[in-house]
XYZ file of C-alpha atoms in Angstrom:
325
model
C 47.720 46.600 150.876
C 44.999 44.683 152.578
C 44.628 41.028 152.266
C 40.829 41.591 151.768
C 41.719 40.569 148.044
C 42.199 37.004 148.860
C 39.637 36.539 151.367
C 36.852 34.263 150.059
C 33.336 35.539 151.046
C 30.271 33.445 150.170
C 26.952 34.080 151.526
C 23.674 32.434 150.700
C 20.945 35.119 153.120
C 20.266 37.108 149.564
C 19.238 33.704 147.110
C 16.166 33.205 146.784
C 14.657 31.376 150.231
C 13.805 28.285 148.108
C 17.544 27.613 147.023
C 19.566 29.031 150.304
C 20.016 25.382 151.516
C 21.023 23.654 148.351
C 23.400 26.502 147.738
C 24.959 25.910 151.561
C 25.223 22.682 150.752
C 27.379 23.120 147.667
C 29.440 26.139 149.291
C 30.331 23.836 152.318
C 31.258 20.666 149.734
C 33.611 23.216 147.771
C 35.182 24.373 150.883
C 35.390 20.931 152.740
C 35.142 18.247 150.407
C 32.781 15.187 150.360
C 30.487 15.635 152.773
C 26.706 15.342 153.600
C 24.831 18.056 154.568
C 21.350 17.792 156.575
C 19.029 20.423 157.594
C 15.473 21.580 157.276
C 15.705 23.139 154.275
C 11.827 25.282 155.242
C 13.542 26.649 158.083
C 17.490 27.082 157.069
C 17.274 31.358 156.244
C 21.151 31.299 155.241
C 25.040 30.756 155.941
C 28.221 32.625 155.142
C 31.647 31.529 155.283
C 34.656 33.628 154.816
C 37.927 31.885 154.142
C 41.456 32.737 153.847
C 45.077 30.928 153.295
C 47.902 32.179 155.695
C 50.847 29.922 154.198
C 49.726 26.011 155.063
C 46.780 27.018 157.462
C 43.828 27.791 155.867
C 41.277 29.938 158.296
C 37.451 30.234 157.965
C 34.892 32.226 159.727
C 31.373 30.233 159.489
C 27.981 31.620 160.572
C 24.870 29.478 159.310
C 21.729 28.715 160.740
C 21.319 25.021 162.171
C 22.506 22.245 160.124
C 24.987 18.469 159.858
C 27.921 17.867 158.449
C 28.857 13.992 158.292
C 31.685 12.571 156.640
C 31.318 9.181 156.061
C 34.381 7.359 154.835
C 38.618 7.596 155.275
C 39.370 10.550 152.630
C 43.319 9.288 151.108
C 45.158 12.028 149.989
C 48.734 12.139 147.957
C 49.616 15.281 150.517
C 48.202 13.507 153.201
C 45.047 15.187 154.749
C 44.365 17.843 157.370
C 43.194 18.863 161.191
C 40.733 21.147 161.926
C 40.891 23.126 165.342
C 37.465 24.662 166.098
C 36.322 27.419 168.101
C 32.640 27.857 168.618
C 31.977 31.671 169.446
C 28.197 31.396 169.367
C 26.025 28.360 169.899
C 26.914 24.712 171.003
C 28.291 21.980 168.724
C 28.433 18.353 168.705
C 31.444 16.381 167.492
C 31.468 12.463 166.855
C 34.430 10.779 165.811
C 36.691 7.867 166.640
C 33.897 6.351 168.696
C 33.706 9.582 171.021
C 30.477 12.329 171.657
C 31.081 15.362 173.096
C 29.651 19.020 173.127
C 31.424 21.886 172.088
C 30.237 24.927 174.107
C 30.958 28.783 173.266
C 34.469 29.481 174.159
C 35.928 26.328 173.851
C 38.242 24.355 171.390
C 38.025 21.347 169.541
C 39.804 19.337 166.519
C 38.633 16.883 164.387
C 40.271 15.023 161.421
C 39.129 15.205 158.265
C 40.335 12.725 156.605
C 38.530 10.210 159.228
C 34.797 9.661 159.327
C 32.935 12.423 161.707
C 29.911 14.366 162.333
C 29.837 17.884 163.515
C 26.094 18.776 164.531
C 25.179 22.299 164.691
C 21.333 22.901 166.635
C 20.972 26.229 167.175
C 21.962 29.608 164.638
C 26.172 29.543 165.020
C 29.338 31.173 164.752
C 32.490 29.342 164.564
C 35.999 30.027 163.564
C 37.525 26.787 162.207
C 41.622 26.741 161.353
C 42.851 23.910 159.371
C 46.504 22.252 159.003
C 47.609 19.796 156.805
C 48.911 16.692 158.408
C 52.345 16.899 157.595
C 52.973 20.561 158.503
C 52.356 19.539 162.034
C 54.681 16.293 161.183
C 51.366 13.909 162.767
C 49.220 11.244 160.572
C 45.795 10.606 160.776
C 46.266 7.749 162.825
C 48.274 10.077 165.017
C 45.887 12.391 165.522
C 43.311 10.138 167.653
C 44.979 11.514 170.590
C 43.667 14.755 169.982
C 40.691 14.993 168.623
C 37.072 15.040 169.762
C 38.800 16.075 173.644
C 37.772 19.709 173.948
C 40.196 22.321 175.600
C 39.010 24.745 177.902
C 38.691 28.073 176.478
C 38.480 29.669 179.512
C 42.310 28.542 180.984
C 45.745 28.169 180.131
C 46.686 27.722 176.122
C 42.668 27.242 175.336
C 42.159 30.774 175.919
C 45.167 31.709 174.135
C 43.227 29.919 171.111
C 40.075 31.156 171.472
C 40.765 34.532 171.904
C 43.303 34.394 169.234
C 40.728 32.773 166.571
C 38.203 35.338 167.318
C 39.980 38.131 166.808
C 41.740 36.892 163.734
C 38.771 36.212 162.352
C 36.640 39.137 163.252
C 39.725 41.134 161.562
C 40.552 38.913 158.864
C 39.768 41.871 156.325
C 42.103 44.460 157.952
C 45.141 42.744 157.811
C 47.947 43.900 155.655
C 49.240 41.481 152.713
C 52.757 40.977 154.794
C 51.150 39.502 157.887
C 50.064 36.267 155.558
C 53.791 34.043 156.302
C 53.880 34.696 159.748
C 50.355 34.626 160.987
C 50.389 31.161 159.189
C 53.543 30.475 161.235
C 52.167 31.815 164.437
C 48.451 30.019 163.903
C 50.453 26.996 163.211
C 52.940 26.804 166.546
C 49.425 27.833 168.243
C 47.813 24.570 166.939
C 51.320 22.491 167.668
C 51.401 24.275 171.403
C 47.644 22.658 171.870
C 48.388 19.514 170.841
C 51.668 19.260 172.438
C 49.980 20.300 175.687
C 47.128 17.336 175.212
C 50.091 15.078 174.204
C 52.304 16.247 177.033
C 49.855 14.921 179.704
C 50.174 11.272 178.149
C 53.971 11.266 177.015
C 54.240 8.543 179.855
C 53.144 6.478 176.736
C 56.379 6.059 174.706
C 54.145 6.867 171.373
C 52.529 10.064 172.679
C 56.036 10.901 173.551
C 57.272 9.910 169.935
C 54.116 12.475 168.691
C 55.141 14.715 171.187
C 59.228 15.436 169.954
C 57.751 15.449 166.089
C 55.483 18.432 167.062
C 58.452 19.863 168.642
C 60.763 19.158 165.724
C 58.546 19.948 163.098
C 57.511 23.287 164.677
C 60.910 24.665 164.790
C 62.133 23.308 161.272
C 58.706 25.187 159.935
C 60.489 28.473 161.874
C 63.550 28.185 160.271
C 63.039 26.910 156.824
C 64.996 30.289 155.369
C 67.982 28.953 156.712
C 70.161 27.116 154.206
C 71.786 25.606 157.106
C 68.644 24.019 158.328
C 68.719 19.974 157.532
C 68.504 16.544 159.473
C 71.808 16.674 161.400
C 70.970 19.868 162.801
C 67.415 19.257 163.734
C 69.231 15.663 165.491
C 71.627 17.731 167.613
C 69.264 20.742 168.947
C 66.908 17.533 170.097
C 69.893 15.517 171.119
C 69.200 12.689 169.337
C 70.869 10.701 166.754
C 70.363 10.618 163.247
C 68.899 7.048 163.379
C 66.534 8.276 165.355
C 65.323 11.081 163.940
C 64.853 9.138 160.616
C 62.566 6.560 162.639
C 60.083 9.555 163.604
C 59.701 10.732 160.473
C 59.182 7.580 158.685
C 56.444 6.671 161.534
C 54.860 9.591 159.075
C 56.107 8.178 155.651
C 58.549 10.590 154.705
C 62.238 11.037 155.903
C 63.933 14.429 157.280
C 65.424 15.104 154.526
C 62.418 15.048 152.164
C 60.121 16.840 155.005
C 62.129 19.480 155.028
C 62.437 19.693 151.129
C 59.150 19.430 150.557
C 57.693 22.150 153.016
C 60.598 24.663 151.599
C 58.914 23.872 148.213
C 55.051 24.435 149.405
C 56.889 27.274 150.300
C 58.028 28.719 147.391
C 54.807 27.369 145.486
C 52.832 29.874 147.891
C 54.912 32.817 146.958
C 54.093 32.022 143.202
C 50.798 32.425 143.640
C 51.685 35.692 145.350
C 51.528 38.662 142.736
C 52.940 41.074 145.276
C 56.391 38.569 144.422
C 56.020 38.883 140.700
C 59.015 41.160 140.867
C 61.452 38.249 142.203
C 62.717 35.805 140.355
C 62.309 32.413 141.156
C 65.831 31.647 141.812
C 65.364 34.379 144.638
C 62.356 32.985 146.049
C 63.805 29.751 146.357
C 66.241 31.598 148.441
C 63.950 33.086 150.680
C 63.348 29.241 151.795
C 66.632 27.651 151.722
C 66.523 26.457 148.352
C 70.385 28.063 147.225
C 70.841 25.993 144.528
C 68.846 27.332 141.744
C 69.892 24.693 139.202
C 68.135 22.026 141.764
C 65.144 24.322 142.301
C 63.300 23.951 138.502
C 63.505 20.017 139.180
C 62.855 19.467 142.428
C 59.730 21.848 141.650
C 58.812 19.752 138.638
C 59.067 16.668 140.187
C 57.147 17.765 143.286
C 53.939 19.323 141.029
C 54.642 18.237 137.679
C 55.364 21.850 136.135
C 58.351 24.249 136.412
C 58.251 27.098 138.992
C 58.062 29.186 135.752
C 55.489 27.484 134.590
C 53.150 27.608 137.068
C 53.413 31.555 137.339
C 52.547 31.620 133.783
C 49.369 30.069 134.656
C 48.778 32.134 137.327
C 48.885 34.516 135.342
C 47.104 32.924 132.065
C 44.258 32.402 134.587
C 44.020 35.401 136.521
C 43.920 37.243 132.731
C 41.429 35.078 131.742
């Protein structure tokens, strides 16, 4: 089974030319949130964005016809908000934010914040492949992330390529890829994002802060790998980085969380995912909780509850109330 089922595809090039722009404009709002949208609406002859979840990373190809995007205030979130890593495979684009301008050309790679005012300027007919992570997947903050964004990569070297050419092909095949590859493309998008950062971070860890940012990438990457394992938890995570305990606890509440909870809580966006999952229908939740390192299925119904306010049985029923409906 294809994942061609849960690949969102919107296009606006058969509405009627009078409404293509103002239905862009609510098709990019939906997918991206609060944003303003500016083109000529005479001239804009239509858009289509095709989206899909792998896991955490959420991965959309976007061809339009020349238009602005502006966010204009700091978007709070109760899961904290997300990065976007861009690659531009046709046509230039122009990225403002954090007080910095720079050009995007084909080929190349760029991230932006979203939950931080910015402006992403399209001028000519596009193509772009844009990946997004949530902030505390990658174990950063939106203050964090300044060090990274609006600093393109070169798409033509070194781990820049890597992401280009891996973007573009995931995207041009998004449609052909079988329901299983969903966990660990998300995995393997996600320590692609984490290897790009680390590398910008890497070249500044002379600062003892980009060096702090620089070990959470590191530690959160891994921990994402091995989330199955029950045996997975702070102390471990302290001794394969050889630091102490103390420590450790001091990164991750730079971020607002502890170890402990990080850890908890991306095992349960786990097993959320796999709810929504149909193909899993045939497990029962104790058993999915498994499959993340949840083992004891008396905790897993709480933790769940308290976590999204409805039991892991619960929310399937939905699902499935929904999906019926």
């Amino acid at each position: 089974m294809t994942i061609a089922s849960v690949v969102e595809v919107v296009s606006t090039t058969t509405a009627d030319p009078a409404c293509r722009f103002d239905q862009w404009e609510d098709q990019v709002k939906r997918t991206c949130g609060t944003l303003q949208v500016l083109g000529d609406r005479d001239r804009f002859d239509g858009g289509c964005i095709m989206t899909c979840s792998l896991g955490d990373v959420r991965v959309s190809m976007i061809s339009a016809d020349p238009h602005t995007v502006i966010r204009q205030e700091h978007v709070a979130s109760r899961e904290g908000g997300h990065v976007y890593v861009a690659a531009p495979l046709q046509g230039s684009t122009k990225l403002s934010q954090d007080g910095t301008d720079v050009t995007v050309e084909t080929g190349d790679v760029v991230a932006f914040d979203s939950s931080r005012p910015y402006t992403l300027c399209m001028p000519e007919r596009f193509q772009m492949v844009a990946v997004r992570a949530p902030h505390r997947s990658l174990g950063l903050t939106p203050q964090s992330t300044q060090a990274v964004t609006a600093s393109p990569w070169n798409g033509k070297t070194g781990v820049g390529a890597l992401a280009v050419h891996t973007f573009a092909a995931l995207g041009a095949h998004l449609l052909e890829l079988e329901a299983a590859a969903i966990e660990p493309l998300g995995v393997t998008i996600n320590g692609l994002i984490t290897t790009l950062f680390a590398e910008r971070l890497r070249s500044a860890a002379v600062d003892p802060l980009a060096a702090r940012r620089l070990l959470m990438l590191r530690i959160c990457s891994f921990a994402k790998e091995h989330l199955g394992d029950c045996g997975l938890s702070p102390a471990t995570l302290a001794r394969r980085y050889n630091i102490s305990l103390r420590y450790l606890q001091v990164l991750f509440a730079e971020q607002g969380t502890s170890p402990a909870k990080w850890i908890r809580d991306e095992r349960l966006a786990r097993l959320r995912a796999d709810l929504t999952e149909p193909r899993y229908d045939h497990l029962t939740v104790a058993a999915l909780g498994e499959r993340w390192g949840l083992v004891d299925a008396s905790q897993v119904s709480r933790l769940f509850r308290m976590k999204y306010g409805v039991t892991p049985r619960d929310f399937r029923r939905m699902r499935n109330e929904a999906v019926a409906a």
